[in-house]
mmCIF file of C-alpha atoms and ligand atoms in Angstrom:
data_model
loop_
_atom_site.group_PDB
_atom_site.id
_atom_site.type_symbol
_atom_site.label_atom_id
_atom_site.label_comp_id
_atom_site.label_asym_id
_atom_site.label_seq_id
_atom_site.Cartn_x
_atom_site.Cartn_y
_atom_site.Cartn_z
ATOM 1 C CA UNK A 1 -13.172 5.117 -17.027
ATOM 2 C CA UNK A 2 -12.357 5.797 -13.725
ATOM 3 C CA UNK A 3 -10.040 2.717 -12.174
ATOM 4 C CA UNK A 4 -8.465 2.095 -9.360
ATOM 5 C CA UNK A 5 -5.524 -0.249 -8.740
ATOM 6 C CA UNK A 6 -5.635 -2.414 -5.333
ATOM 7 C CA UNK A 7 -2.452 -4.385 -4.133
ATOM 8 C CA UNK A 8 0.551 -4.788 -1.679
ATOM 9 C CA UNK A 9 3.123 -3.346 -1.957
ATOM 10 C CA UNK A 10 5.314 -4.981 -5.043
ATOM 11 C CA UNK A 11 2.027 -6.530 -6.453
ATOM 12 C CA UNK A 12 2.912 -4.910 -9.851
ATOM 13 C CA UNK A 13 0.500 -2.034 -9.573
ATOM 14 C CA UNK A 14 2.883 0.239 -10.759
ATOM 15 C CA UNK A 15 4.176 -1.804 -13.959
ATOM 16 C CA UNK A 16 0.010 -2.209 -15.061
ATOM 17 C CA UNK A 17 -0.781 1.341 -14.534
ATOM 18 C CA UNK A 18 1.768 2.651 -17.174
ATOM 19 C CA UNK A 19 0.489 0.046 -19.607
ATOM 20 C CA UNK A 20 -3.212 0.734 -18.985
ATOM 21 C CA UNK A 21 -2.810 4.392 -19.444
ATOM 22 C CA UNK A 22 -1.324 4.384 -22.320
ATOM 23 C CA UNK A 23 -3.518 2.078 -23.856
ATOM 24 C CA UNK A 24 -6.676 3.746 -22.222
ATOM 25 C CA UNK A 25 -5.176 7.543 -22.661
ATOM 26 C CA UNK A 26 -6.078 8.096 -19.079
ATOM 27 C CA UNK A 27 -3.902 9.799 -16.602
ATOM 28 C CA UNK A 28 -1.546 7.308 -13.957
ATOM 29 C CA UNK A 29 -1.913 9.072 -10.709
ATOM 30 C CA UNK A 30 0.366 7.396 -8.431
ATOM 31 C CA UNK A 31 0.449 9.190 -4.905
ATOM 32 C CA UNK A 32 3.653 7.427 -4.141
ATOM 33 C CA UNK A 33 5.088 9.080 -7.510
ATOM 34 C CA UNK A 34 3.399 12.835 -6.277
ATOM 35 C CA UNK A 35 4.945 12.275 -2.991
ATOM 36 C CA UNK A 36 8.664 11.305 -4.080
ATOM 37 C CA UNK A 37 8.082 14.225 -6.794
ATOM 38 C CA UNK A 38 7.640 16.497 -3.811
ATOM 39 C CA UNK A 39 10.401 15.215 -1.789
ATOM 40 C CA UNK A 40 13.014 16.073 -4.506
ATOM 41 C CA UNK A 41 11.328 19.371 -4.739
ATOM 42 C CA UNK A 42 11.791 19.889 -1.088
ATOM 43 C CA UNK A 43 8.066 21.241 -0.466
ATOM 44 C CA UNK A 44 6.252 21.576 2.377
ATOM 45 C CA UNK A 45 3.702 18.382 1.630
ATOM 46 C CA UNK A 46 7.515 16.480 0.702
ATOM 47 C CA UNK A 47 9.164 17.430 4.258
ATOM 48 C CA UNK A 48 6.204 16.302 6.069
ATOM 49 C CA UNK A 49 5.118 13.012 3.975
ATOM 50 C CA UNK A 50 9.055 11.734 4.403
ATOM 51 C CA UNK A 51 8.794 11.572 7.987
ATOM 52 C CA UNK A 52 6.146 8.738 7.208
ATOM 53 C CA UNK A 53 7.362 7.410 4.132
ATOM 54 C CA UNK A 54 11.028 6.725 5.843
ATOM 55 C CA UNK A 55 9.648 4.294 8.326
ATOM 56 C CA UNK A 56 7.047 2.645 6.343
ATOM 57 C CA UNK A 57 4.361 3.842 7.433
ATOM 58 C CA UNK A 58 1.264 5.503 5.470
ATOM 59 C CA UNK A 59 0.730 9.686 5.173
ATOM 60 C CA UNK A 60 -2.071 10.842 7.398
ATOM 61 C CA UNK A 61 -5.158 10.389 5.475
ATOM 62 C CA UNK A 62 -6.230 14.346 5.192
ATOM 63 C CA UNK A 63 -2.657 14.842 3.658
ATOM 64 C CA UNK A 64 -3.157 12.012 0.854
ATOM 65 C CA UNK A 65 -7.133 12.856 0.604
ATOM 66 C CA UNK A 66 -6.808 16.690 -0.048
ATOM 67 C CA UNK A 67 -3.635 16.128 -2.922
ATOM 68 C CA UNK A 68 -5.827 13.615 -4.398
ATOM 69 C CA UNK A 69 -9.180 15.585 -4.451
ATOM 70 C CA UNK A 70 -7.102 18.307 -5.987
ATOM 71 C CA UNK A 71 -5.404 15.928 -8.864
ATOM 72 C CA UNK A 72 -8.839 15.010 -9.680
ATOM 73 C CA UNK A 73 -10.284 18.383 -10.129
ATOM 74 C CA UNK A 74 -7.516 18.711 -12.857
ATOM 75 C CA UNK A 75 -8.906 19.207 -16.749
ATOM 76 C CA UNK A 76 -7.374 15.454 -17.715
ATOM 77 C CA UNK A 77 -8.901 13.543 -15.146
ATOM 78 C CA UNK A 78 -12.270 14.483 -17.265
ATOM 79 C CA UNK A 79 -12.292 11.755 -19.503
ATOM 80 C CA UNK A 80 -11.352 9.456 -16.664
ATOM 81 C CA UNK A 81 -7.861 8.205 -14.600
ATOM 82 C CA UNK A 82 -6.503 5.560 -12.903
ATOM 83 C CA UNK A 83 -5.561 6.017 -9.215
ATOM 84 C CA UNK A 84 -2.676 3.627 -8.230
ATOM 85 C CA UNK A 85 -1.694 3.166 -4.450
ATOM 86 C CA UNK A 86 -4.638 5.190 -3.416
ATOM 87 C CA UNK A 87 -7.038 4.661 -1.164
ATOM 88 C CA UNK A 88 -4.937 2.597 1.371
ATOM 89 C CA UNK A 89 -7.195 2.780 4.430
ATOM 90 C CA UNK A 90 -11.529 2.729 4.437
ATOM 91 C CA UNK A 91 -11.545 6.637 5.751
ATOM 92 C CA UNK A 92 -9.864 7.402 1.938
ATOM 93 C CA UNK A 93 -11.594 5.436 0.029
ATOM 94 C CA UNK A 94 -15.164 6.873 1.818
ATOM 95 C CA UNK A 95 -13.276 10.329 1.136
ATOM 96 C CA UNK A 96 -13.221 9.438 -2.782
ATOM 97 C CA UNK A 97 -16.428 8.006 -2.679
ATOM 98 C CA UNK A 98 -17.644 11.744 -1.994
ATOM 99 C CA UNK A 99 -15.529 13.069 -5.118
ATOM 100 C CA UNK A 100 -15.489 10.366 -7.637
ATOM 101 C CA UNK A 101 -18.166 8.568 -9.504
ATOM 102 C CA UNK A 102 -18.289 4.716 -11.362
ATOM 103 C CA UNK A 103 -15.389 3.428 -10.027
ATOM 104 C CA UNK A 104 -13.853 0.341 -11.091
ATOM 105 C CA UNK A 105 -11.489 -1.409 -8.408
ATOM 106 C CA UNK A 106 -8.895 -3.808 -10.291
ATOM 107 C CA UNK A 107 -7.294 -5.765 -6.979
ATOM 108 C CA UNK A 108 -3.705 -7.315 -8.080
ATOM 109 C CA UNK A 109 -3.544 -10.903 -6.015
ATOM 110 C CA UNK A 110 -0.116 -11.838 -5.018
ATOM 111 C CA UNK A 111 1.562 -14.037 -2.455
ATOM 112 C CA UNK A 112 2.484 -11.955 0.526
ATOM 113 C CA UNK A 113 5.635 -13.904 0.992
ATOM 114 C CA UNK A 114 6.878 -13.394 -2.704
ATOM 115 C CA UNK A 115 7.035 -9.610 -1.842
ATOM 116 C CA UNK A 116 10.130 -9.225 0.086
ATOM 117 C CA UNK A 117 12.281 -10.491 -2.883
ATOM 118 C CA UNK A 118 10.180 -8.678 -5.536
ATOM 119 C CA UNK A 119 10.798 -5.483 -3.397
ATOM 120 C CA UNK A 120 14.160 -5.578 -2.510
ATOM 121 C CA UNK A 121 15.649 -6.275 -6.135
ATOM 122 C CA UNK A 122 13.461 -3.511 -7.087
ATOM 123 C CA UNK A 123 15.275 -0.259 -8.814
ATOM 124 C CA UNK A 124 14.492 3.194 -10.073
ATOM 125 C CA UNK A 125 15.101 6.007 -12.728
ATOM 126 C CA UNK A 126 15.180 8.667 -10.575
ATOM 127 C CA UNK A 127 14.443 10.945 -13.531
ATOM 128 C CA UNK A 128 11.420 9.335 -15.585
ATOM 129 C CA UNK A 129 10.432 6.647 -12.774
ATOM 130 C CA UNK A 130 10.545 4.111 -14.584
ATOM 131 C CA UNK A 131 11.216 0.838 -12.898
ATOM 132 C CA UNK A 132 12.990 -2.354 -13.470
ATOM 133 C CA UNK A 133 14.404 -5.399 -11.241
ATOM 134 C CA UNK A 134 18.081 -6.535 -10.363
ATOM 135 C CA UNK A 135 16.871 -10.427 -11.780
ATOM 136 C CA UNK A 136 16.313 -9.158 -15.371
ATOM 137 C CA UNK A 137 18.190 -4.952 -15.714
ATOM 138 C CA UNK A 138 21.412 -5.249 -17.333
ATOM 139 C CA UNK A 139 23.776 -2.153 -16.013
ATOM 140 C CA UNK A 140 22.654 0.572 -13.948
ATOM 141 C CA UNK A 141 21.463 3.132 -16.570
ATOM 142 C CA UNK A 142 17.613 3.765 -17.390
ATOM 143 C CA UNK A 143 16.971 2.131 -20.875
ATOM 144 C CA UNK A 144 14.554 5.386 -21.546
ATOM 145 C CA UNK A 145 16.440 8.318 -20.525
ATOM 146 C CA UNK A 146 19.980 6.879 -19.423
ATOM 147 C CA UNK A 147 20.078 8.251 -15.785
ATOM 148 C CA UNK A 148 21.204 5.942 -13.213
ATOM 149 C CA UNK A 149 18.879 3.883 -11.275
ATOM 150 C CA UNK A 150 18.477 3.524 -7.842
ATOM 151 C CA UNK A 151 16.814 2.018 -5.159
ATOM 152 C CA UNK A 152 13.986 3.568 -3.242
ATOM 153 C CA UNK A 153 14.929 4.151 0.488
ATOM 154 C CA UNK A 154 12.078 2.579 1.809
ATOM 155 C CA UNK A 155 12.785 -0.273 -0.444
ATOM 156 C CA UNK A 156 15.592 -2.066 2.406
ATOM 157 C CA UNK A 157 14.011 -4.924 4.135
ATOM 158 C CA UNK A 158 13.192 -3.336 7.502
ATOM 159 C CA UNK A 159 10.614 -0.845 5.983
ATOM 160 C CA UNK A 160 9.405 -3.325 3.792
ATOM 161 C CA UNK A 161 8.664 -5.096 6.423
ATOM 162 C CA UNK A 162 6.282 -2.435 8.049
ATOM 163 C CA UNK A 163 4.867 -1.446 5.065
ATOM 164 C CA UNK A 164 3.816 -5.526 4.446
ATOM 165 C CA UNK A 165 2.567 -4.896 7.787
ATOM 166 C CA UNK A 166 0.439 -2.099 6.686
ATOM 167 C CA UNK A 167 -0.912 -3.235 3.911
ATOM 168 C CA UNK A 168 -2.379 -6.135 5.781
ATOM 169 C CA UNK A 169 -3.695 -4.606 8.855
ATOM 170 C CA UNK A 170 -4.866 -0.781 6.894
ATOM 171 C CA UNK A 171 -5.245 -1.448 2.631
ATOM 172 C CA UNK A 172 -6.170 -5.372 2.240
ATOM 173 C CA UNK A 173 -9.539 -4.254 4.477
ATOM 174 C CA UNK A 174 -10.408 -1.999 1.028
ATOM 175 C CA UNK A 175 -10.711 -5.665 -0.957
ATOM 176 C CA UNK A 176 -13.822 -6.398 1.056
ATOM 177 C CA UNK A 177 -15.119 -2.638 0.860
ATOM 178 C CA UNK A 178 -15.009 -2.604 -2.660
ATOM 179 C CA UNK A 179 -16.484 -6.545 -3.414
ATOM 180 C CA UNK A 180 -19.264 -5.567 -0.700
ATOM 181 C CA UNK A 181 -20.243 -2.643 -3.515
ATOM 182 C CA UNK A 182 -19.945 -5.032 -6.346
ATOM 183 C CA UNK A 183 -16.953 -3.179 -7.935
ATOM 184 C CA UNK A 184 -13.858 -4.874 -7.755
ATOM 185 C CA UNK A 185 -12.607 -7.829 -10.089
ATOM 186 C CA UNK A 186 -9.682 -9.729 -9.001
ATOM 187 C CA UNK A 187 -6.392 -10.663 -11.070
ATOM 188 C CA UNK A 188 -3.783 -13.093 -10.051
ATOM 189 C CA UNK A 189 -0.941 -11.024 -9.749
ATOM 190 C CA UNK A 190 1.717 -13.896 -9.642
ATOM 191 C CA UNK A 191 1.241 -14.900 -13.365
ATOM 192 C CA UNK A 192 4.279 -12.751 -15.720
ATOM 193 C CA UNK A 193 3.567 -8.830 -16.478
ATOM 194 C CA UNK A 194 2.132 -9.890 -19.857
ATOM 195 C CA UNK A 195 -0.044 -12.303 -18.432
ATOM 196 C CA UNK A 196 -1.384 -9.789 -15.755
ATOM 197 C CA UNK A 197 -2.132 -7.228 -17.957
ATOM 198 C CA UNK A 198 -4.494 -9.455 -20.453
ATOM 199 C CA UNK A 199 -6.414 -10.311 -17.506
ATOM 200 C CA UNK A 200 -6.693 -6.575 -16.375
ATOM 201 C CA UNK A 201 -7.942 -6.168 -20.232
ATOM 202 C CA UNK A 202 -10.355 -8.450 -19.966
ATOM 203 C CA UNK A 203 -12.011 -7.284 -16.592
ATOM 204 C CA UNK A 204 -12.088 -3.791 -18.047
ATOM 205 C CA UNK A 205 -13.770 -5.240 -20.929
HETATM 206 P P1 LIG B 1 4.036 3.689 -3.132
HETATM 207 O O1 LIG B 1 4.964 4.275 -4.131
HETATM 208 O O2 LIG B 1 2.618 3.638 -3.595
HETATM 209 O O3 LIG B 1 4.512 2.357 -2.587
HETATM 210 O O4 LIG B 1 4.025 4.697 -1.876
HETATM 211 C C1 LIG B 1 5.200 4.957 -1.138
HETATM 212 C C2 LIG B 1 4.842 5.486 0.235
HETATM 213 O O5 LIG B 1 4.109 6.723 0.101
HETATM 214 C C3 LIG B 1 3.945 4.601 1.071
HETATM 215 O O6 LIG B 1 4.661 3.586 1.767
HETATM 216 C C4 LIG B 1 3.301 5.609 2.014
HETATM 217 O O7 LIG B 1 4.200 5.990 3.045
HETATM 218 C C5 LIG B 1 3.110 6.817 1.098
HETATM 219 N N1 LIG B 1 1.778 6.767 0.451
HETATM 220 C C6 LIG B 1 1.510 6.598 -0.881
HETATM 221 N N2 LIG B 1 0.192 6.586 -1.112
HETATM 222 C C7 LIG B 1 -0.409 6.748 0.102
HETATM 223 C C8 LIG B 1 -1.758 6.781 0.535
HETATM 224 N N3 LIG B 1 -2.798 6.656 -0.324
HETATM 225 N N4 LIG B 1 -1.994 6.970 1.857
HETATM 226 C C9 LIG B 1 -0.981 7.114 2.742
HETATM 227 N N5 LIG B 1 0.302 7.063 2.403
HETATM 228 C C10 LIG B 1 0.616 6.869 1.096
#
């Protein structure tokens, strides 16, 4: 099963991808999560994909498309994988359409203007990534491995903001790519996590 996960930014794509792969046993390749990974490490791909990622705007495509080609050629991607936050422009996704076969395109629906909030109250382990919200996260420890959490940097308003702006003028195009090949099943992304993920069972079905 090869999936990918379609939405804004905040849609929840990150929050079904870690429940999907561990009930699928697939891999959750998240090229946000590869990037940040490689910011902390201080490499080469990290020094030049902050530059974008601090002002909300996207990595140059050949940058995302050659890390991805090269996660996919990995042995666990075999059995299948679920790519979440990638492709976010058409010139990726006709880049993976080159490497990847049967794809399945799961698009999370959500009110744009719902995002901002979602977003903002948004916090991270900055150890195990996983992620919570300021509405429902008592204290400021990770329930799984007891680091503190934080929030993103390009989490504050402003570069939410652009990266809204983004999704809408470079990703949302990818929704009519992928219904145009007769691949992508949408699911309403304001309903509660639970709720979301049924749905997402039932279209992998
Ligand atoms: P995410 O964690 O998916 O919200 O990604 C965080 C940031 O990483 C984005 O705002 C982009 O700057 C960058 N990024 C992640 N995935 C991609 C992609 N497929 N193409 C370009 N930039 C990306």
């Amino acid at each position: 099963m090869n999936l990918i996960l379609l939405g804004a930014p905040g849609a929840g794509k990150g929050t079904q991808a870690e429940r999907i792969c561990a009930d699928y046993k697939i891999p959750h390749i998240s090229t946000g999560d590869i990037f940040r990974k490689n910011i902390k490490e201080g490499t080469p791909v990290g020094l030049k994909a902050k530059s974008y990622i601090d002002k909300g705007q996207l990595v140059p495509d050949e940058v995302v498309v050659e890390i991805v080609a090269l996660r996919l050629a990995e042995d666990d991607c075999k059995k299948g994988y679920l790519l979440d936050g990638f492709p976010r422009t058409v010139a990726q996704a006709k880049a993976l359409d080159e490497i990847a076969k049967d794809l399945r395109v799961i698009n999370i629906d959500v009110d744009l203007n719902a995002l901002m909030d979602r977003i903002t109250g948004r916090r991270v382990c900055p150890e195990c990534g996983a992620g919570y919200h300021v509405s429902t996260k008592k204290g400021d420890k990770c329930d799984k491995c007891g680091a503190t959490i934080v929030q993103r940097a390009d989490d504050q308003p402003e570069t939410v903001k652009k990266r809204l702006e983004v999704y809408v003028n470079q990703t949302a195009p990818l929704i009519e790519y992928y219904e145009k090949k007769g691949n992508l099943v949408t699911v309403d992304g304001m309903k509660s996590i639970a709720e979301v993920y049924e749905e997402v069972k039932k279209a992998l079905r």
